[in-house]
PDB file of C-alpha atoms in Angstrom:
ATOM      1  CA  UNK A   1     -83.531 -45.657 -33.134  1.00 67.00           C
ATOM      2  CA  UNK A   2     -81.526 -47.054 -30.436  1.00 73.00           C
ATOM      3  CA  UNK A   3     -83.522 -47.672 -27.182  1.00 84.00           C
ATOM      4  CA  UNK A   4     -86.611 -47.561 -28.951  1.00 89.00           C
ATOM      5  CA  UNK A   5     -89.898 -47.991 -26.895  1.00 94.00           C
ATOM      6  CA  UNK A   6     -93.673 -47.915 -27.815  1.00 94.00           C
ATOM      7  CA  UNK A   7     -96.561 -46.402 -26.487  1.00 94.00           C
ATOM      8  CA  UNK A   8     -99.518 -47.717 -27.932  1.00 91.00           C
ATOM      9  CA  UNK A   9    -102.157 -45.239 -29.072  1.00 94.00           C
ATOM     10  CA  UNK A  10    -106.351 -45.191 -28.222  1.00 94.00           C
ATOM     11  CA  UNK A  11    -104.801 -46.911 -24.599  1.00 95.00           C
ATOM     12  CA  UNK A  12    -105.380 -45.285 -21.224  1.00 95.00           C
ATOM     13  CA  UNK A  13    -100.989 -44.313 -21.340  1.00 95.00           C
ATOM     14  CA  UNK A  14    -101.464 -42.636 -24.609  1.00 94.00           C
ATOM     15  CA  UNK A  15    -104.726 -40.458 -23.606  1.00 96.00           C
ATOM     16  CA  UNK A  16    -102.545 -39.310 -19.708  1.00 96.00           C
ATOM     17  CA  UNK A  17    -100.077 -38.587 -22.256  1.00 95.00           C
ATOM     18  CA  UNK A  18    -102.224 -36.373 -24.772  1.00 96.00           C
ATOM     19  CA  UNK A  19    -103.360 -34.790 -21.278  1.00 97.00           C
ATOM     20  CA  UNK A  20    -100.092 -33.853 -19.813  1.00 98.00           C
ATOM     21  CA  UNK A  21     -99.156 -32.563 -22.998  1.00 97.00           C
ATOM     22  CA  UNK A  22    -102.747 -30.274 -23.485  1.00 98.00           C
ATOM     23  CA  UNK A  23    -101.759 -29.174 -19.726  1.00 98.00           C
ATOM     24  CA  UNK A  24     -98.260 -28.574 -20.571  1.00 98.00           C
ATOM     25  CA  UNK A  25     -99.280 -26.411 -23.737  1.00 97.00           C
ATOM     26  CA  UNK A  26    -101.167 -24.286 -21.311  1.00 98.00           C
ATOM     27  CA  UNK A  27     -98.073 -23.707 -18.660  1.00 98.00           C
ATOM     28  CA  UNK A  28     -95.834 -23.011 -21.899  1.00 98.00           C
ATOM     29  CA  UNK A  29     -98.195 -20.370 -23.305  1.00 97.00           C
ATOM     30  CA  UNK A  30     -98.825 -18.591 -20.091  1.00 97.00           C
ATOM     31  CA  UNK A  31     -94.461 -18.684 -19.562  1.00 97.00           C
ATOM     32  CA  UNK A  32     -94.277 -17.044 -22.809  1.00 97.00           C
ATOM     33  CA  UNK A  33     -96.423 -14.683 -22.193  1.00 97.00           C
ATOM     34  CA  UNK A  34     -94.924 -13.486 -18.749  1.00 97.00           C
ATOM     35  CA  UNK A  35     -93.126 -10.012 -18.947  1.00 96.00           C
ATOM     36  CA  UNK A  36     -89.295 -10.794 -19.711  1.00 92.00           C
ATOM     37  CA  UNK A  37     -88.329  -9.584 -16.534  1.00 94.00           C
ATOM     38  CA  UNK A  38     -90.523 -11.340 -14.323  1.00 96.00           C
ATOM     39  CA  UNK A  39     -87.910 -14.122 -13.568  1.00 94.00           C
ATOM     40  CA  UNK A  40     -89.564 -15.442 -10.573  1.00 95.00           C
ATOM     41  CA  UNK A  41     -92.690 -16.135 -12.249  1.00 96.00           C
ATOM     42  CA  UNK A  42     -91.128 -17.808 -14.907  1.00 96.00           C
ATOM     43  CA  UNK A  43     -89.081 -20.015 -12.338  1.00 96.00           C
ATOM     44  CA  UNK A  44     -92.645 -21.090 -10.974  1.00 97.00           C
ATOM     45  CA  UNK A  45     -93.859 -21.794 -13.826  1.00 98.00           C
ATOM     46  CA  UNK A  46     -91.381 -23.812 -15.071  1.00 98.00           C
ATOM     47  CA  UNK A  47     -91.387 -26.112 -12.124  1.00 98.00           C
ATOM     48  CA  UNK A  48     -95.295 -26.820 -12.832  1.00 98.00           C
ATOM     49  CA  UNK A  49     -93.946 -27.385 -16.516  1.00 98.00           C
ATOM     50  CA  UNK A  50     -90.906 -30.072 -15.366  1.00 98.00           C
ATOM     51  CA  UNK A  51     -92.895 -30.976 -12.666  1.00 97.00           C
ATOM     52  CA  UNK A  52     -90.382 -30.226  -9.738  1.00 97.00           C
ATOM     53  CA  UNK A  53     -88.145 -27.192  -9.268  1.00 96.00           C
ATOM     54  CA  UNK A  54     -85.210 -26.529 -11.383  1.00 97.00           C
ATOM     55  CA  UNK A  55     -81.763 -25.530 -10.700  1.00 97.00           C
ATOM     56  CA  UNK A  56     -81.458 -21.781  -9.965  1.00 96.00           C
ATOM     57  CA  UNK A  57     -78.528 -21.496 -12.592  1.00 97.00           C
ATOM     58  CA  UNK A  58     -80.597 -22.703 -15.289  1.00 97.00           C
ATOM     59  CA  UNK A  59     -81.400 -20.685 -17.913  1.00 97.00           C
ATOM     60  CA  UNK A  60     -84.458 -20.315 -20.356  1.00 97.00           C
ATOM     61  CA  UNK A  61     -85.336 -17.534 -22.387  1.00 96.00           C
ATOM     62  CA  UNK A  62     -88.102 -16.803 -23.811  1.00 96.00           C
ATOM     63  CA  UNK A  63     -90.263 -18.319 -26.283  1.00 97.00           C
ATOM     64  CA  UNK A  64     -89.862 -21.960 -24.802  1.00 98.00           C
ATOM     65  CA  UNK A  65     -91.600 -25.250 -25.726  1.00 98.00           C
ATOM     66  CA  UNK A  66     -92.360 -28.339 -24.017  1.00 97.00           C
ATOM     67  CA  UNK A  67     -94.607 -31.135 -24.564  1.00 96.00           C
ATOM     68  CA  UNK A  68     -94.377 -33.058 -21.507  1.00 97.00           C
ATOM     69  CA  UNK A  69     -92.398 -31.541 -19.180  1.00 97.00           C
ATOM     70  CA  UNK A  70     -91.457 -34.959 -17.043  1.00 97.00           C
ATOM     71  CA  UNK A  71     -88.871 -36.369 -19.073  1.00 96.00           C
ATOM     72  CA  UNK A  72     -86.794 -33.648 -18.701  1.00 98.00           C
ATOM     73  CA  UNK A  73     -83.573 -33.545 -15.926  1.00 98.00           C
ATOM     74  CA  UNK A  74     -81.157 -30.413 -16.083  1.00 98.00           C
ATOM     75  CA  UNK A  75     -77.501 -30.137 -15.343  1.00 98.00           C
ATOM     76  CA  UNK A  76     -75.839 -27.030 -13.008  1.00 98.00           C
ATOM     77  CA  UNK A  77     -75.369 -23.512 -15.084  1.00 98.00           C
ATOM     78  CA  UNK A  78     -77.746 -24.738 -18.449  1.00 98.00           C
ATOM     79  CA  UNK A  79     -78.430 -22.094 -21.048  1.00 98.00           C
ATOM     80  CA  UNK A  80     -81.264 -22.319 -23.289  1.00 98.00           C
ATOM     81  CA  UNK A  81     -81.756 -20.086 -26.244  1.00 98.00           C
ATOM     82  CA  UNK A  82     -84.849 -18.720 -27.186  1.00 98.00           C
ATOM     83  CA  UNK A  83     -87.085 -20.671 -29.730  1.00 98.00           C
ATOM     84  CA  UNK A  84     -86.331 -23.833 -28.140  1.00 98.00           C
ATOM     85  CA  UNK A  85     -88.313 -27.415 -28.515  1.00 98.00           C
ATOM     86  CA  UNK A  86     -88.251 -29.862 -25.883  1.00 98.00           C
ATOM     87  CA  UNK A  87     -90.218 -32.811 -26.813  1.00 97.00           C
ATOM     88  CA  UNK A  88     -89.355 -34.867 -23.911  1.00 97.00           C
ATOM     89  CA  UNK A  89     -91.771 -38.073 -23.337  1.00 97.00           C
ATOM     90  CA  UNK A  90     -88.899 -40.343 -23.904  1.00 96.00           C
ATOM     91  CA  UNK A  91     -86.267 -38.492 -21.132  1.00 97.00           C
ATOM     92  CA  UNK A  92     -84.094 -35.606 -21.750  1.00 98.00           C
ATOM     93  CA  UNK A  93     -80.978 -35.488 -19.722  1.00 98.00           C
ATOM     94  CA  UNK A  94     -78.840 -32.299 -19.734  1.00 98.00           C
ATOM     95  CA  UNK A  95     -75.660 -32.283 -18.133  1.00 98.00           C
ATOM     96  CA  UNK A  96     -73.760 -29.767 -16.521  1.00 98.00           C
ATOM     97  CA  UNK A  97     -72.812 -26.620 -18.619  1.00 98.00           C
ATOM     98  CA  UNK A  98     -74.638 -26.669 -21.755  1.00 98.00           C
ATOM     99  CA  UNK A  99     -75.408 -24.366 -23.754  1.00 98.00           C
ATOM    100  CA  UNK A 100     -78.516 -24.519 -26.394  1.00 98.00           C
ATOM    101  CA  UNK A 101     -78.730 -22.112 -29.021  1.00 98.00           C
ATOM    102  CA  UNK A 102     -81.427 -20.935 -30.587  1.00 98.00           C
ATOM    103  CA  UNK A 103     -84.463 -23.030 -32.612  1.00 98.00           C
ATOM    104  CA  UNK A 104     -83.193 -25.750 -31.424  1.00 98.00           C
ATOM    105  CA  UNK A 105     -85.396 -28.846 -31.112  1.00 98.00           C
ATOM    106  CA  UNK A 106     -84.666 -32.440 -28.937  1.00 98.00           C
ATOM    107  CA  UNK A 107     -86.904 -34.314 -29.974  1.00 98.00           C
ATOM    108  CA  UNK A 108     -87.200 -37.914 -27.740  1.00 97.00           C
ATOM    109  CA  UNK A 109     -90.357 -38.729 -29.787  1.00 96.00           C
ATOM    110  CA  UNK A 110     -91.792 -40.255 -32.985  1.00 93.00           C
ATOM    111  CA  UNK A 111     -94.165 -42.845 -34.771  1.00 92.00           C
ATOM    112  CA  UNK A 112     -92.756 -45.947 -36.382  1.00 88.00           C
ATOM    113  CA  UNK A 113     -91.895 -45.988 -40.240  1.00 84.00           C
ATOM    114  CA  UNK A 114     -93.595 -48.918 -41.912  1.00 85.00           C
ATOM    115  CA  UNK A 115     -97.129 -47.595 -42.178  1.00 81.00           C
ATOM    116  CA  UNK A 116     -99.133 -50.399 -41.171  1.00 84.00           C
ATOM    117  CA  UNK A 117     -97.695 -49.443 -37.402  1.00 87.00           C
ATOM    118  CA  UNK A 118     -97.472 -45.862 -38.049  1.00 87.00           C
ATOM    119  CA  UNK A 119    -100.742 -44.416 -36.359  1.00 91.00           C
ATOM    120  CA  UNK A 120    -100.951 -47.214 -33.626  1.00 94.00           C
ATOM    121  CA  UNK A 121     -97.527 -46.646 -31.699  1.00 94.00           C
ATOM    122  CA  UNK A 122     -95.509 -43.351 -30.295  1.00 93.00           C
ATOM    123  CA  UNK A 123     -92.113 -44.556 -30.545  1.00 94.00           C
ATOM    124  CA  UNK A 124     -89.930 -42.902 -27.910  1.00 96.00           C
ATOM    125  CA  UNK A 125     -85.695 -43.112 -27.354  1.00 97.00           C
ATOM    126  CA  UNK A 126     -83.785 -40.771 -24.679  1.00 97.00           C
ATOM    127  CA  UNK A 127     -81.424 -38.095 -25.667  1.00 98.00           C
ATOM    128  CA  UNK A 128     -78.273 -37.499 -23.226  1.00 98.00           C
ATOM    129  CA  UNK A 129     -76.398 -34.233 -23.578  1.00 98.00           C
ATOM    130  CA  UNK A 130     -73.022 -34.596 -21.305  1.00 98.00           C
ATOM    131  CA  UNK A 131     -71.527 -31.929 -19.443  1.00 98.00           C
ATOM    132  CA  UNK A 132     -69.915 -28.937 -21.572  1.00 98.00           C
ATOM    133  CA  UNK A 133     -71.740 -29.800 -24.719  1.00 98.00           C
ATOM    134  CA  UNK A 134     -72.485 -26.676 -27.196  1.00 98.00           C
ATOM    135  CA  UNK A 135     -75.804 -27.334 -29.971  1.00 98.00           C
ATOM    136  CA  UNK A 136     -75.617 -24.237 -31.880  1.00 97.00           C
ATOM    137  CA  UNK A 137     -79.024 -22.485 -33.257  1.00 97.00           C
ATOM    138  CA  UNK A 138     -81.709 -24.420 -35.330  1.00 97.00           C
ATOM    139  CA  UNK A 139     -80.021 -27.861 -34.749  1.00 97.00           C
ATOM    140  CA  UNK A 140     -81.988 -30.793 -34.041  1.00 97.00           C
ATOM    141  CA  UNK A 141     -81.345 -33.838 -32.059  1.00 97.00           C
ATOM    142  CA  UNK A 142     -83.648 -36.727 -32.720  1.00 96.00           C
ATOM    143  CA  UNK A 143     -84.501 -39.487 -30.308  1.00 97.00           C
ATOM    144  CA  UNK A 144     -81.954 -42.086 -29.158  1.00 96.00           C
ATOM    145  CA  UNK A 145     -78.915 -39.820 -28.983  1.00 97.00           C
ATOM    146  CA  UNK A 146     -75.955 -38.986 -26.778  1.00 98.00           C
ATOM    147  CA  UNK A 147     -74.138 -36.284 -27.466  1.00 98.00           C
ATOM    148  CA  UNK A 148     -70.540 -36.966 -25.926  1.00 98.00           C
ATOM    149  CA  UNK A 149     -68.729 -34.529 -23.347  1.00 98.00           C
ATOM    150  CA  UNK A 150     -67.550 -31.175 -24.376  1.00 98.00           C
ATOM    151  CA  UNK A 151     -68.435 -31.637 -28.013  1.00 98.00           C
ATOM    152  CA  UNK A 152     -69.870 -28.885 -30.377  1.00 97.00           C
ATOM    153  CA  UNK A 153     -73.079 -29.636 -32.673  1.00 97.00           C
ATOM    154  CA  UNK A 154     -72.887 -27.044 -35.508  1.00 95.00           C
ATOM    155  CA  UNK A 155     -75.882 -24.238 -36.146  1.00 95.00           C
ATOM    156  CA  UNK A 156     -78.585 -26.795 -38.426  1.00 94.00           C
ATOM    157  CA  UNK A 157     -77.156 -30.154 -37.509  1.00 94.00           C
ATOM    158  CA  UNK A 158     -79.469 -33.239 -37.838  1.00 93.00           C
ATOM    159  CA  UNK A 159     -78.158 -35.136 -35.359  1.00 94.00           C
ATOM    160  CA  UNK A 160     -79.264 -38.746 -35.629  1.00 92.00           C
ATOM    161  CA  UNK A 161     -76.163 -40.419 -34.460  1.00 93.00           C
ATOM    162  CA  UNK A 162     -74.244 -40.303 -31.275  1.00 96.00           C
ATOM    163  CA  UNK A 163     -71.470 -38.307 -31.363  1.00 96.00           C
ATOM    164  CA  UNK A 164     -68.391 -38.991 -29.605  1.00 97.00           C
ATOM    165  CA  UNK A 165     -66.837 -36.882 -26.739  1.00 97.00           C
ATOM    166  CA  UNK A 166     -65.084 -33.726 -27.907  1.00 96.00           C
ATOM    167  CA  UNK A 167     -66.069 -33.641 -31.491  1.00 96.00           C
ATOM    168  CA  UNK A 168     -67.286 -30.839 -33.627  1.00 94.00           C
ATOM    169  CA  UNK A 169     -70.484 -32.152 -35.781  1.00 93.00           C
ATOM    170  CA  UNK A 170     -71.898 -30.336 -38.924  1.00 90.00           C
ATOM    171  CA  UNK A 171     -73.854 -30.281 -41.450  1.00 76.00           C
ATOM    172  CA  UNK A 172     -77.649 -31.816 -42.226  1.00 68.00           C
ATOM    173  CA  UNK A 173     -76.223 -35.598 -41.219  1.00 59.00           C
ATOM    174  CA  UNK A 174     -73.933 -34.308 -38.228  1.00 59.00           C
ATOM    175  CA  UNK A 175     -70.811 -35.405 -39.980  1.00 65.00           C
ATOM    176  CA  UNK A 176     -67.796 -35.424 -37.100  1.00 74.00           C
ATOM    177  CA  UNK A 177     -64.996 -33.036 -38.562  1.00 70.00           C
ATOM    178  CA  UNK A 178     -62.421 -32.947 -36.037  1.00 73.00           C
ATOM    179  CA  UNK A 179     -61.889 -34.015 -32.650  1.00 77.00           C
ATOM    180  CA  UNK A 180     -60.760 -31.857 -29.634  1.00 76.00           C
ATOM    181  CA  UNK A 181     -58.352 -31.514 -26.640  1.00 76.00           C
ATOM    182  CA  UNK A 182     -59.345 -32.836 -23.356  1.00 80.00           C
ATOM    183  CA  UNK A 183     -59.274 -29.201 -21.185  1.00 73.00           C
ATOM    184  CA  UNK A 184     -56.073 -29.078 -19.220  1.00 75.00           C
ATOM    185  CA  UNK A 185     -56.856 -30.280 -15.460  1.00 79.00           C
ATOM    186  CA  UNK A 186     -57.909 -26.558 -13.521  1.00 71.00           C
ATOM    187  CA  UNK A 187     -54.886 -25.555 -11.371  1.00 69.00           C
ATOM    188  CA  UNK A 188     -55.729 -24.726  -7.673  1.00 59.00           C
TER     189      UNK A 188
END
């Protein structure tokens, strides 16, 4: 993964870590149990969850999940799908009007591959979404990714490349199948 860091386990990093996430778990499972239309509840408790307050046009419905809560930065107007995964210990940035379907998982986090490592290291890699981007439902977007400006991820994408502004990406390996039209400029 590009941008790959380590966190070594059984260190005192690794057990603040497994705290913020036990303490995150908590704030997560007492926003999803808040009644739907208690928005200003859910506002202050996802500001405990991220850690500072969010952007009043950001949107999260219901079921939500977090595991660190810090990593995360949001964009202006952000909608978030229920069923969503944020597993954000290596930074998630979200730019300015995206929208996040549902069961969708970002996913900054890992362990390394070759099994002599595998239980001593959290491997950790950013994910950028730019401005305008689109991840339909159930797609997942694994750490060291940038999805590119005004591009659309397609519902069950495995995204484990970047993809490149204004593209449509499909499919279990995010194959790019066209690219798109820069919007015309906005007329006063």
């Amino acid at each position: 993964m590009r941008n790959e860091q380590r966190l070594p386990t059984r260190t005192p990093e690794s057990r603040a870590f497994a705290e913020r996430v036990q303490l995150v778990m908590k704030l997560t499972s007492r926003l999803n149990a808040l009644p739907f239309d208690d928005l200003d509840g859910r506002t202050a408790v996802l500001a405990e969850i991220f850690g500072r307050p969010v952007p009043g046009s950001l949107s999260i419905l219901p079921p939500f999940y977090c595991d660190y809560g810090l990593g995360t930065s949001f964009g202006e107007r952000v909608f978030i799908n229920q069923g969503c995964f944020l597993l954000d210990y290596g930074g998630i940035t979200i730019g300015d009007r995206v929208l996040i379907g549902p069961r969708v998982t970002l996913s900054t986090a890992g362990h390394p591959v070759e099994l002599d490592e595998r239980y001593d290291f959290i491997t950790h890699a950013p994910i950028v979404i730019e401005d305008d981007v689109w991840i339909g439902a159930a797609a997942t977007v694994t750490p060291g990714v940038t999805i590119g400006r005004g591009s659309v991820v397609g519902a069950g994408a495995v995204v484990a490349h970047d993809v490149p502004p204004l593209s449509v990406v499909t499919a279990p390996g995010a194959v790019v199948r066209k690219r798109l039209r820069p919007a015309a400029p906005a007329t006063s």
